[in-house]
N, CA and C atoms as an extended XYZ file, in Angstrom:
507
Properties=species:S:1:pos:R:3:atomname:S:1:resname:S:1:resid:I:1 pbc="F F F"
N        42.437       31.030       36.750 N   MET     1
C        42.101       29.630       36.839 CA  MET     1
C        40.588       29.441       37.048 C   MET     1
N        40.034       30.265       37.972 N   GLN     2
C        38.607       30.180       38.245 CA  GLN     2
C        37.815       30.554       36.977 C   GLN     2
N        38.267       31.511       36.233 N   SER     3
C        37.605       31.896       35.005 CA  SER     3
C        37.583       30.791       33.973 C   SER     3
N        38.657       30.049       33.875 N   GLU     4
C        38.745       28.916       32.927 CA  GLU     4
C        37.777       27.825       33.380 C   GLU     4
N        37.674       27.581       34.674 N   LEU     5
C        36.792       26.544       35.186 CA  LEU     5
C        35.348       26.936       34.925 C   LEU     5
N        34.971       28.221       35.104 N   ASN     6
C        33.640       28.698       34.804 CA  ASN     6
C        33.316       28.561       33.321 C   ASN     6
N        34.300       28.846       32.483 N   LYS     7
C        34.067       28.710       31.025 CA  LYS     7
C        33.811       27.261       30.663 C   LYS     7
N        34.562       26.364       31.276 N   THR     8
C        34.394       24.904       31.007 CA  THR     8
C        33.011       24.426       31.471 C   THR     8
N        32.589       24.890       32.685 N   LYS     9
C        31.301       24.519       33.197 CA  LYS     9
C        30.178       25.037       32.287 C   LYS     9
N        30.324       26.281       31.838 N   LEU    10
C        29.359       26.899       30.956 CA  LEU    10
C        29.283       26.116       29.630 C   LEU    10
N        30.395       25.720       29.129 N   MET    11
C        30.462       24.992       27.839 CA  MET    11
C        29.797       23.636       28.029 C   MET    11
N        30.052       22.938       29.144 N   LEU    12
C        29.428       21.668       29.420 CA  LEU    12
C        27.915       21.810       29.580 C   LEU    12
N        27.485       22.862       30.265 N   ALA    13
C        26.027       23.094       30.433 CA  ALA    13
C        25.393       23.341       29.059 C   ALA    13
N        26.080       24.077       28.205 N   TYR    14
C        25.580       24.358       26.862 CA  TYR    14
C        25.469       23.051       26.063 C   TYR    14
N        26.500       22.214       26.144 N   ILE    15
C        26.477       20.928       25.413 CA  ILE    15
C        25.370       20.048       25.936 C   ILE    15
N        25.208       19.982       27.284 N   LEU    16
C        24.136       19.213       27.890 CA  LEU    16
C        22.745       19.723       27.395 C   LEU    16
N        22.572       21.007       27.365 N   ALA    17
C        21.314       21.575       26.901 CA  ALA    17
C        21.014       21.202       25.442 C   ALA    17
N        22.044       21.214       24.611 N   VAL    18
C        21.869       20.850       23.197 CA  VAL    18
C        21.501       19.368       23.083 C   VAL    18
N        22.195       18.523       23.838 N   VAL    19
C        21.933       17.088       23.813 CA  VAL    19
C        20.466       16.836       24.281 C   VAL    19
N        20.028       17.446       25.334 N   ILE    20
C        18.655       17.291       25.832 CA  ILE    20
C        17.643       17.761       24.775 C   ILE    20
N        17.923       18.902       24.123 N   LEU    21
C        17.052       19.426       23.090 CA  LEU    21
C        16.957       18.453       21.921 C   LEU    21
N        18.098       17.881       21.537 N   ILE    22
C        18.091       16.902       20.419 CA  ILE    22
C        17.282       15.683       20.814 C   ILE    22
N        17.468       15.173       22.031 N   LEU    23
C        16.704       14.008       22.451 CA  LEU    23
C        15.209       14.278       22.520 C   LEU    23
N        14.833       15.467       22.964 N   LEU    24
C        13.397       15.800       23.033 CA  LEU    24
C        12.798       15.959       21.627 C   LEU    24
N        13.566       16.515       20.712 N   CYS    25
C        13.086       16.781       19.367 CA  CYS    25
C        13.272       15.640       18.397 C   CYS    25
N        14.022       14.635       18.804 N   CYS    26
C        14.358       13.528       17.906 CA  CYS    26
C        13.137       12.885       17.297 C   CYS    26
N        12.065       12.600       18.062 N   PRO    27
C        10.889       12.015       17.469 CA  PRO    27
C        10.270       12.898       16.396 C   PRO    27
N        10.426       14.189       16.554 N   LEU    28
C         9.877       15.098       15.548 CA  LEU    28
C        10.754       15.153       14.303 C   LEU    28
N        12.064       14.899       14.477 N   LEU    29
C        13.007       14.973       13.369 CA  LEU    29
C        13.059       13.719       12.570 C   LEU    29
N        13.006       12.545       13.265 N   ILE    30
C        13.028       11.272       12.590 CA  ILE    30
C        11.963       10.401       13.186 C   ILE    30
N        11.221        9.748       12.328 N   GLY    31
C        10.225        8.806       12.769 CA  GLY    31
C         8.885        9.379       13.191 C   GLY    31
N         8.719       10.692       13.056 N   ALA    32
C         7.435       11.261       13.389 CA  ALA    32
C         6.366       10.850       12.402 C   ALA    32
N         6.722       10.837       11.135 N   ASP    33
C         5.787       10.391       10.107 CA  ASP    33
C         6.025        8.905        9.856 C   ASP    33
N         4.928        8.179        9.667 N   TYR    34
C         5.066        6.747        9.384 CA  TYR    34
C         4.021        6.320        8.412 C   TYR    34
N         4.378        5.282        7.659 N   MET    35
C         3.476        4.701        6.695 CA  MET    35
C         3.984        3.276        6.409 C   MET    35
N         3.133        2.266        6.717 N   TYR    36
C         3.598        0.913        6.515 CA  TYR    36
C         2.365       -0.001        6.470 C   TYR    36
N         2.606       -1.166        5.793 N   TRP    37
C         1.570       -2.219        5.772 CA  TRP    37
C         1.721       -3.016        7.057 C   TRP    37
N         0.628       -3.181        7.787 N   ASP    38
C         0.651       -3.947        9.037 CA  ASP    38
C         1.050       -5.402        8.779 C   ASP    38
N         2.098       -5.852        9.437 N   ASP    39
C         2.588       -7.228        9.248 CA  ASP    39
C         1.562       -8.310        9.639 C   ASP    39
N         0.726       -7.981       10.620 N   TYR    40
C        -0.228       -8.991       11.122 CA  TYR    40
C        -1.498       -9.014       10.321 C   TYR    40
N        -1.741       -8.033        9.520 N   HIS    41
C        -2.952       -7.925        8.696 CA  HIS    41
C        -2.534       -7.571        7.256 C   HIS    41
N        -1.744       -8.433        6.667 N   SER    42
C        -1.265       -8.163        5.309 CA  SER    42
C        -1.956       -9.063        4.290 C   SER    42
N        -1.853       -8.726        3.060 N   PHE    43
C        -2.506       -9.430        1.959 CA  PHE    43
C        -2.165      -10.907        1.988 C   PHE    43
N        -3.185      -11.748        1.941 N   ALA    44
C        -2.989      -13.194        1.804 CA  ALA    44
C        -3.080      -13.522        0.303 C   ALA    44
N        -2.572      -14.687       -0.066 N   ASP    45
C        -2.726      -15.101       -1.474 CA  ASP    45
C        -4.202      -15.176       -1.854 C   ASP    45
N        -4.494      -14.829       -3.063 N   ILE    46
C        -5.865      -14.921       -3.614 CA  ILE    46
C        -5.905      -16.147       -4.527 C   ILE    46
N        -6.806      -17.046       -4.210 N   VAL    47
C        -6.997      -18.243       -5.049 CA  VAL    47
C        -8.363      -18.164       -5.669 C   VAL    47
N        -8.368      -18.158       -7.008 N   LEU    48
C        -9.643      -18.062       -7.732 CA  LEU    48
C       -10.164      -19.459       -8.056 C   LEU    48
N       -11.496      -19.582       -8.197 N   ASP    49
C       -12.108      -20.825       -8.646 CA  ASP    49
C       -11.621      -21.104      -10.103 C   ASP    49
N       -11.663      -22.331      -10.474 N   LYS    50
C       -11.266      -22.729      -11.850 CA  LYS    50
C       -12.336      -22.156      -12.813 C   LYS    50
N       -11.841      -21.773      -13.980 N   ILE    51
C       -12.760      -21.332      -15.058 CA  ILE    51
C       -13.286      -22.638      -15.727 C   ILE    51
N       -14.582      -22.876      -15.555 N   GLN    52
C       -15.160      -24.147      -16.062 CA  GLN    52
C       -15.850      -23.953      -17.445 C   GLN    52
N       -16.242      -22.713      -17.713 N   THR    53
C       -16.882      -22.421      -18.995 CA  THR    53
C       -16.201      -21.215      -19.622 C   THR    53
N       -16.385      -21.070      -20.906 N   ARG    54
C       -15.749      -19.973      -21.669 CA  ARG    54
C       -16.086      -18.581      -21.089 C   ARG    54
N       -17.319      -18.443      -20.570 N   ASP    55
C       -17.813      -17.141      -20.080 CA  ASP    55
C       -17.687      -16.940      -18.597 C   ASP    55
N       -17.190      -17.909      -17.872 N   GLN    56
C       -17.087      -17.778      -16.402 CA  GLN    56
C       -15.994      -16.791      -16.047 C   GLN    56
N       -16.277      -15.970      -15.017 N   ILE    57
C       -15.323      -14.949      -14.566 CA  ILE    57
C       -15.196      -15.054      -13.046 C   ILE    57
N       -14.262      -15.905      -12.548 N   PRO    58
C       -14.120      -16.013      -11.090 CA  PRO    58
C       -13.450      -14.737      -10.508 C   PRO    58
N       -13.864      -14.440       -9.279 N   GLU    59
C       -13.335      -13.300       -8.557 CA  GLU    59
C       -12.851      -13.725       -7.198 C   GLU    59
N       -11.891      -12.963       -6.671 N   GLY    60
C       -11.422      -13.175       -5.327 CA  GLY    60
C       -10.852      -11.884       -4.774 C   GLY    60
N       -10.563      -11.856       -3.466 N   SER    61
C       -10.007      -10.649       -2.863 CA  SER    61
C        -9.182      -10.981       -1.648 C   SER    61
N        -8.403      -10.002       -1.258 N   SER    62
C        -7.609      -10.070       -0.028 CA  SER    62
C        -7.428       -8.676        0.488 C   SER    62
N        -7.206       -8.518        1.728 N   TRP    63
C        -7.095       -7.197        2.355 CA  TRP    63
C        -5.858       -7.066        3.238 C   TRP    63
N        -5.529       -5.847        3.451 N   ALA    64
C        -4.388       -5.529        4.363 CA  ALA    64
C        -4.710       -4.176        5.027 C   ALA    64
N        -4.069       -3.950        6.161 N   ILE    65
C        -4.238       -2.705        6.871 CA  ILE    65
C        -3.039       -1.824        6.610 C   ILE    65
N        -3.313       -0.603        6.126 N   LEU    66
C        -2.282        0.397        5.948 CA  LEU    66
C        -2.281        1.360        7.120 C   LEU    66
N        -1.140        1.478        7.792 N   CYS    67
C        -1.002        2.362        8.932 CA  CYS    67
C        -0.236        3.604        8.482 C   CYS    67
N        -0.755        4.783        8.771 N   LEU    68
C        -0.135        6.033        8.334 CA  LEU    68
C        -0.608        7.201        9.125 C   LEU    68
N         0.112        8.320        9.011 N   ASN    69
C        -0.318        9.527        9.684 CA  ASN    69
C        -0.150       10.735        8.759 C   ASN    69
N        -0.550       10.529        7.507 N   GLY    70
C        -0.482       11.620        6.506 CA  GLY    70
C        -1.108       11.115        5.221 C   GLY    70
N        -1.382       12.026        4.314 N   ASP    71
C        -1.941       11.642        3.000 CA  ASP    71
C        -0.949       10.796        2.228 C   ASP    71
N        -1.445        9.794        1.498 N   ALA    72
C        -0.573        8.910        0.758 CA  ALA    72
C        -1.201        8.578       -0.567 C   ALA    72
N        -0.467        7.822       -1.367 N   GLU    73
C        -0.925        7.410       -2.676 CA  GLU    73
C        -0.516        5.971       -2.862 C   GLU    73
N        -1.406        5.157       -3.420 N   ILE    74
C        -1.110        3.760       -3.717 CA  ILE    74
C        -1.003        3.579       -5.228 C   ILE    74
N         0.062        2.966       -5.659 N   THR    75
C         0.258        2.679       -7.083 CA  THR    75
C         0.395        1.177       -7.264 C   THR    75
N         0.242        0.745       -8.519 N   ALA    76
C         0.238       -0.714       -8.798 CA  ALA    76
C         1.245       -1.030       -9.886 C   ALA    76
N         1.647       -2.291       -9.902 N   ASP    77
C         2.528       -2.806      -10.931 CA  ASP    77
C         1.794       -2.992      -12.236 C   ASP    77
N         2.329       -2.506      -13.331 N   HIS    78
C         1.707       -2.627      -14.634 CA  HIS    78
C         2.456       -3.616      -15.555 C   HIS    78
N         3.405       -4.338      -15.013 N   THR    79
C         4.217       -5.236      -15.824 CA  THR    79
C         3.515       -6.552      -15.971 C   THR    79
N         4.059       -7.413      -16.828 N   ALA    80
C         3.471       -8.717      -17.159 CA  ALA    80
C         3.338       -9.637      -15.947 C   ALA    80
N         4.169       -9.426      -14.918 N   ILE    81
C         4.063      -10.258      -13.729 CA  ILE    81
C         2.712      -10.130      -13.049 C   ILE    81
N         1.989       -9.068      -13.276 N   ALA    82
C         0.680       -8.812      -12.650 CA  ALA    82
C        -0.430       -9.454      -13.487 C   ALA    82
N        -0.134      -10.070      -14.594 N   GLN    83
C        -1.139      -10.780      -15.416 CA  GLN    83
C        -1.069      -12.265      -15.118 C   GLN    83
N        -2.259      -12.878      -14.964 N   LEU    84
C        -2.340      -14.313      -14.743 CA  LEU    84
C        -1.768      -15.060      -15.930 C   LEU    84
N        -0.713      -15.851      -15.669 N   THR    85
C         0.021      -16.517      -16.735 CA  THR    85
C         0.340      -17.944      -16.360 C   THR    85
N         0.301      -18.787      -17.402 N   LYS    86
C         0.720      -20.212      -17.289 CA  LYS    86
C         1.603      -20.513      -18.476 C   LYS    86
N         2.849      -20.663      -18.290 N   THR    87
C         3.855      -20.794      -19.364 CA  THR    87
C         3.675      -19.701      -20.362 C   THR    87
N         3.110      -19.994      -21.561 N   THR    88
C         2.926      -18.957      -22.594 CA  THR    88
C         1.486      -18.522      -22.718 C   THR    88
N         0.594      -19.066      -21.923 N   ASP    89
C        -0.840      -18.721      -22.002 CA  ASP    89
C        -1.163      -17.670      -20.917 C   ASP    89
N        -2.100      -16.751      -21.231 N   THR    90
C        -2.484      -15.750      -20.275 CA  THR    90
C        -4.017      -15.654      -20.188 C   THR    90
N        -4.479      -15.066      -19.102 N   LEU    91
C        -5.893      -14.773      -18.932 CA  LEU    91
C        -6.067      -13.239      -18.861 C   LEU    91
N        -7.224      -12.781      -19.178 N   VAL    92
C        -7.536      -11.377      -18.926 CA  VAL    92
C        -7.560      -11.197      -17.431 C   VAL    92
N        -6.713      -10.339      -16.913 N   THR    93
C        -6.534      -10.142      -15.470 CA  THR    93
C        -6.923       -8.748      -15.115 C   THR    93
N        -7.966       -8.602      -14.268 N   GLU    94
C        -8.446       -7.284      -13.842 CA  GLU    94
C        -8.369       -7.173      -12.333 C   GLU    94
N        -8.120       -5.924      -11.920 N   TYR    95
C        -8.011       -5.644      -10.446 CA  TYR    95
C        -8.957       -4.510      -10.119 C   TYR    95
N        -9.295       -4.486       -8.842 N   LYS    96
C       -10.145       -3.408       -8.294 CA  LYS    96
C        -9.635       -3.154       -6.855 C   LYS    96
N        -9.738       -1.882       -6.401 N   LEU    97
C        -9.268       -1.512       -5.062 CA  LEU    97
C       -10.411       -0.865       -4.301 C   LEU    97
N       -10.581       -1.243       -3.019 N   GLU    98
C       -11.618       -0.658       -2.164 CA  GLU    98
C       -10.972       -0.334       -0.808 C   GLU    98
N       -11.582        0.694       -0.176 N   TYR    99
C       -11.158        1.102        1.171 CA  TYR    99
C       -12.356        0.987        2.115 C   TYR    99
N       -12.054        0.734        3.403 N   ASP   100
C       -13.150        0.622        4.370 CA  ASP   100
C       -13.716        1.971        4.780 C   ASP   100
N       -13.001        3.073        4.471 N   LYS   101
C       -13.484        4.410        4.773 CA  LYS   101
C       -13.153        5.295        3.564 C   LYS   101
N       -13.837        6.476        3.503 N   ASN   102
C       -13.732        7.299        2.293 CA  ASN   102
C       -12.861        8.537        2.419 C   ASN   102
N       -12.146        8.733        3.514 N   GLY   103
C       -11.297        9.888        3.653 CA  GLY   103
C       -12.004       11.128        4.228 C   GLY   103
N       -13.302       11.014        4.427 N   THR   104
C       -14.063       12.094        5.030 CA  THR   104
C       -14.352       11.817        6.478 C   THR   104
N       -14.967       10.701        6.756 N   ASN   105
C       -15.301       10.291        8.152 CA  ASN   105
C       -14.248        9.463        8.786 C   ASN   105
N       -13.222        9.141        8.018 N   GLY   106
C       -12.112        8.314        8.520 CA  GLY   106
C       -11.060        8.230        7.408 C   GLY   106
N        -9.845        7.869        7.787 N   THR   107
C        -8.790        7.750        6.785 CA  THR   107
C        -9.191        6.740        5.775 C   THR   107
N        -9.100        7.091        4.486 N   GLY   108
C        -9.506        6.183        3.429 CA  GLY   108
C        -9.349        6.794        2.084 C   GLY   108
N        -9.895        6.112        1.078 N   GLY   109
C        -9.769        6.582       -0.291 CA  GLY   109
C       -11.112        6.725       -0.971 C   GLY   109
N       -11.209        7.667       -1.880 N   THR   110
C       -12.428        7.834       -2.667 CA  THR   110
C       -12.027        8.136       -4.073 C   THR   110
N       -12.821        7.802       -5.026 N   PRO   111
C       -13.819        6.755       -4.888 CA  PRO   111
C       -13.114        5.391       -4.951 C   PRO   111
N       -13.868        4.293       -4.653 N   PRO   112
C       -13.253        2.997       -4.873 CA  PRO   112
C       -12.768        2.883       -6.304 C   PRO   112
N       -11.657        2.257       -6.544 N   VAL   113
C       -11.117        2.105       -7.876 CA  VAL   113
C       -11.822        0.925       -8.530 C   VAL   113
N       -12.473        1.194       -9.693 N   ASP   114
C       -13.226        0.124      -10.351 CA  ASP   114
C       -12.300       -0.817      -11.101 C   ASP   114
N       -12.925       -1.862      -11.657 N   TRP   115
C       -12.157       -2.881      -12.378 CA  TRP   115
C       -11.381       -2.274      -13.525 C   TRP   115
N       -10.111       -2.712      -13.666 N   ALA   116
C        -9.226       -2.293      -14.752 CA  ALA   116
C        -8.261       -3.423      -15.019 C   ALA   116
N        -7.887       -3.606      -16.284 N   GLU   117
C        -6.889       -4.625      -16.625 CA  GLU   117
C        -5.566       -4.276      -15.956 C   GLU   117
N        -4.787       -5.314      -15.709 N   TYR   118
C        -3.528       -5.180      -14.941 CA  TYR   118
C        -2.637       -4.072      -15.423 C   TYR   118
N        -2.562       -3.865      -16.745 N   ASP   119
C        -1.614       -2.888      -17.297 CA  ASP   119
C        -2.085       -1.434      -17.255 C   ASP   119
N        -3.332       -1.238      -16.833 N   VAL   120
C        -3.851        0.142      -16.692 CA  VAL   120
C        -4.535        0.323      -15.293 C   VAL   120
N        -4.268       -0.571      -14.378 N   PHE   121
C        -4.847       -0.501      -13.039 CA  PHE   121
C        -4.098        0.601      -12.259 C   PHE   121
N        -4.855        1.518      -11.676 N   LEU   122
C        -4.316        2.688      -10.930 CA  LEU   122
C        -3.314        3.468      -11.767 C   LEU   122
N        -3.707        3.927      -12.934 N   PRO   123
C        -2.734        4.638      -13.788 CA  PRO   123
C        -2.111        5.852      -13.159 C   PRO   123
N        -2.868        6.593      -12.376 N   GLY   124
C        -2.321        7.806      -11.700 CA  GLY   124
C        -2.249        7.616      -10.227 C   GLY   124
N        -2.411        6.400       -9.758 N   GLY   125
C        -2.377        6.111       -8.332 CA  GLY   125
C        -3.793        6.357       -7.726 C   GLY   125
N        -3.930        5.913       -6.502 N   SER   126
C        -5.163        6.121       -5.781 CA  SER   126
C        -4.817        6.836       -4.456 C   SER   126
N        -5.457        7.955       -4.225 N   THR   127
C        -5.144        8.798       -3.029 CA  THR   127
C        -5.808        8.234       -1.769 C   THR   127
N        -5.021        8.174       -0.736 N   VAL   128
C        -5.539        7.843        0.578 CA  VAL   128
C        -5.484        9.136        1.414 C   VAL   128
N        -6.632        9.603        1.857 N   THR   129
C        -6.714       10.859        2.616 CA  THR   129
C        -6.691       10.522        4.119 C   THR   129
N        -5.748       11.158        4.812 N   TYR   130
C        -5.602       10.926        6.209 CA  TYR   130
C        -6.527       11.836        6.996 C   TYR   130
N        -7.196       11.255        7.998 N   VAL   131
C        -8.041       12.021        8.931 CA  VAL   131
C        -7.374       11.896       10.304 C   VAL   131
N        -6.965       13.012       10.912 N   PRO   132
C        -6.281       12.961       12.212 CA  PRO   132
C        -7.011       12.095       13.242 C   PRO   132
N        -6.283       11.260       13.907 N   GLY   133
C        -6.826       10.394       14.925 CA  GLY   133
C        -7.197        9.039       14.377 C   GLY   133
N        -7.254        8.885       13.070 N   ASP   134
C        -7.581        7.553       12.447 CA  ASP   134
C        -6.353        7.163       11.626 C   ASP   134
N        -5.505        6.337       12.182 N   ASN   135
C        -4.211        6.017       11.567 CA  ASN   135
C        -4.211        4.715       10.808 C   ASN   135
N        -5.395        4.136       10.541 N   GLU   136
C        -5.431        2.876        9.780 CA  GLU   136
C        -6.542        2.911        8.777 C   GLU   136
N        -6.263        2.259        7.647 N   VAL   137
C        -7.298        2.060        6.612 CA  VAL   137
C        -7.140        0.617        6.096 C   VAL   137
N        -8.272       -0.056        5.936 N   THR   138
C        -8.267       -1.371        5.325 CA  THR   138
C        -8.362       -1.263        3.825 C   THR   138
N        -7.386       -1.820        3.140 N   VAL   139
C        -7.310       -1.752        1.683 CA  VAL   139
C        -7.589       -3.158        1.159 C   VAL   139
N        -8.618       -3.298        0.308 N   THR   140
C        -8.994       -4.597       -0.246 CA  THR   140
C        -8.658       -4.613       -1.726 C   THR   140
N        -7.898       -5.602       -2.105 N   LEU   141
C        -7.519       -5.801       -3.520 CA  LEU   141
C        -8.351       -6.947       -4.072 C   LEU   141
N        -9.120       -6.662       -5.142 N   HIS   142
C        -9.941       -7.698       -5.804 CA  HIS   142
C        -9.266       -8.063       -7.117 C   HIS   142
N        -9.425       -9.321       -7.514 N   VAL   143
C        -8.902       -9.745       -8.809 CA  VAL   143
C        -9.950      -10.642       -9.472 C   VAL   143
N       -10.010      -10.555      -10.762 N   ARG   144
C       -10.907      -11.452      -11.519 CA  ARG   144
C       -10.186      -11.884      -12.804 C   ARG   144
N       -10.572      -13.047      -13.266 N   ALA   145
C        -9.910      -13.622      -14.441 CA  ALA   145
C       -10.962      -14.088      -15.462 C   ALA   145
N       -10.605      -13.913      -16.731 N   SER   146
C       -11.517      -14.387      -17.792 CA  SER   146
C       -10.702      -14.744      -19.022 C   SER   146
N       -11.377      -15.478      -19.915 N   ASN   147
C       -10.738      -15.764      -21.240 CA  ASN   147
C       -10.815      -14.532      -22.106 C   ASN   147
N        -9.844      -14.389      -22.949 N   SER   148
C        -9.882      -13.337      -23.954 CA  SER   148
C       -11.068      -13.613      -24.879 C   SER   148
N       -11.674      -12.579      -25.449 N   ALA   149
C       -12.830      -12.739      -26.348 CA  ALA   149
C       -12.466      -13.758      -27.471 C   ALA   149
N       -13.347      -14.735      -27.624 N   GLY   150
C       -13.157      -15.737      -28.702 CA  GLY   150
C       -12.038      -16.736      -28.400 C   GLY   150
N       -11.437      -16.723      -27.254 N   GLU   151
C       -10.350      -17.616      -26.885 CA  GLU   151
C       -10.765      -18.538      -25.750 C   GLU   151
N       -10.053      -19.649      -25.648 N   LEU   152
C       -10.235      -20.544      -24.516 CA  LEU   152
C        -8.847      -20.866      -23.973 C   LEU   152
N        -8.562      -20.434      -22.771 N   ALA   153
C        -7.240      -20.627      -22.211 CA  ALA   153
C        -6.994      -22.098      -21.854 C   ALA   153
N        -5.715      -22.463      -21.753 N   ASP   154
C        -5.348      -23.829      -21.411 CA  ASP   154
C        -5.754      -24.065      -19.929 C   ASP   154
N        -6.026      -25.339      -19.632 N   ALA   155
C        -6.336      -25.718      -18.271 CA  ALA   155
C        -5.048      -25.635      -17.410 C   ALA   155
N        -5.221      -25.461      -16.110 N   GLY   156
C        -4.095      -25.482      -15.240 CA  GLY   156
C        -4.032      -24.268      -14.320 C   GLY   156
N        -2.990      -24.167      -13.549 N   SER   157
C        -2.822      -23.086      -12.607 CA  SER   157
C        -2.108      -21.890      -13.235 C   SER   157
N        -2.717      -20.730      -13.037 N   TYR   158
C        -2.171      -19.469      -13.528 CA  TYR   158
C        -1.696      -18.663      -12.312 C   TYR   158
N        -0.609      -17.948      -12.491 N   ILE   159
C        -0.044      -17.225      -11.364 CA  ILE   159
C         0.213      -15.779      -11.784 C   ILE   159
N        -0.065      -14.864      -10.833 N   ALA   160
C         0.251      -13.437      -11.009 CA  ALA   160
C         0.663      -12.840       -9.682 C   ALA   160
N         1.415      -11.799       -9.730 N   THR   161
C         1.787      -11.078       -8.501 CA  THR   161
C         1.522       -9.587       -8.751 C   THR   161
N         0.564       -9.023       -8.012 N   GLN   162
C         0.276       -7.616       -8.090 CA  GLN   162
C         0.912       -6.934       -6.889 C   GLN   162
N         1.815       -5.984       -7.199 N   THR   163
C         2.497       -5.236       -6.102 CA  THR   163
C         1.892       -3.874       -5.970 C   THR   163
N         1.389       -3.589       -4.766 N   LEU   164
C         0.866       -2.267       -4.443 CA  LEU   164
C         1.934       -1.525       -3.653 C   LEU   164
N         2.251       -0.334       -4.098 N   THR   165
C         3.280        0.485       -3.426 CA  THR   165
C         2.606        1.751       -2.876 C   THR   165
N         2.960        2.086       -1.652 N   VAL   166
C         2.375        3.271       -1.022 CA  VAL   166
C         3.533        4.277       -0.803 C   VAL   166
N         3.211        5.536       -1.080 N   HIS   167
C         4.161        6.612       -0.838 CA  HIS   167
C         3.437        7.880       -0.429 C   HIS   167
N         4.159        8.831        0.107 N   TRP   168
C         3.540       10.083        0.550 CA  TRP   168
C         2.996       10.838       -0.608 C   TRP   168
N         1.873       11.453       -0.371 N   LYS   169
C         1.197       12.282       -1.408 CA  LYS   169
C         1.703       13.715       -1.316 C   LYS   169
């Protein structure tokens, strides 16, 4: 009887040790890595000035803070929803991406991504290099609009939605 009781106590001690080990290691197993856009510092709508002349190219920008603890990559939407559109009329829609740091002295991306039309913007993604101890990078999305060469777009409001997606590198 005593032997059975000792075996039970030993088994309970073993189970307790495993539970404690799991609880201690849980942050390492789940949730240790994180990557998200900060809800309080996320992209606001970008409103461009009206195009008043055929050659005018209005620009605007918005920024968000990306929080992460590892290298990541940002990709962009290349579908028609990312092009400024009003019913059946479209504008030449270009985007540019900038980071507040370059990935050497702080978490960031290099080089800044220069202007590209919506359907070829970030074709291979843009790398964000993580620097330990710096878990935030400010990402600025710029947009500009223009008439197609030899064209004059209809007056009115044009709408586009550019979706930036971040994933582990």
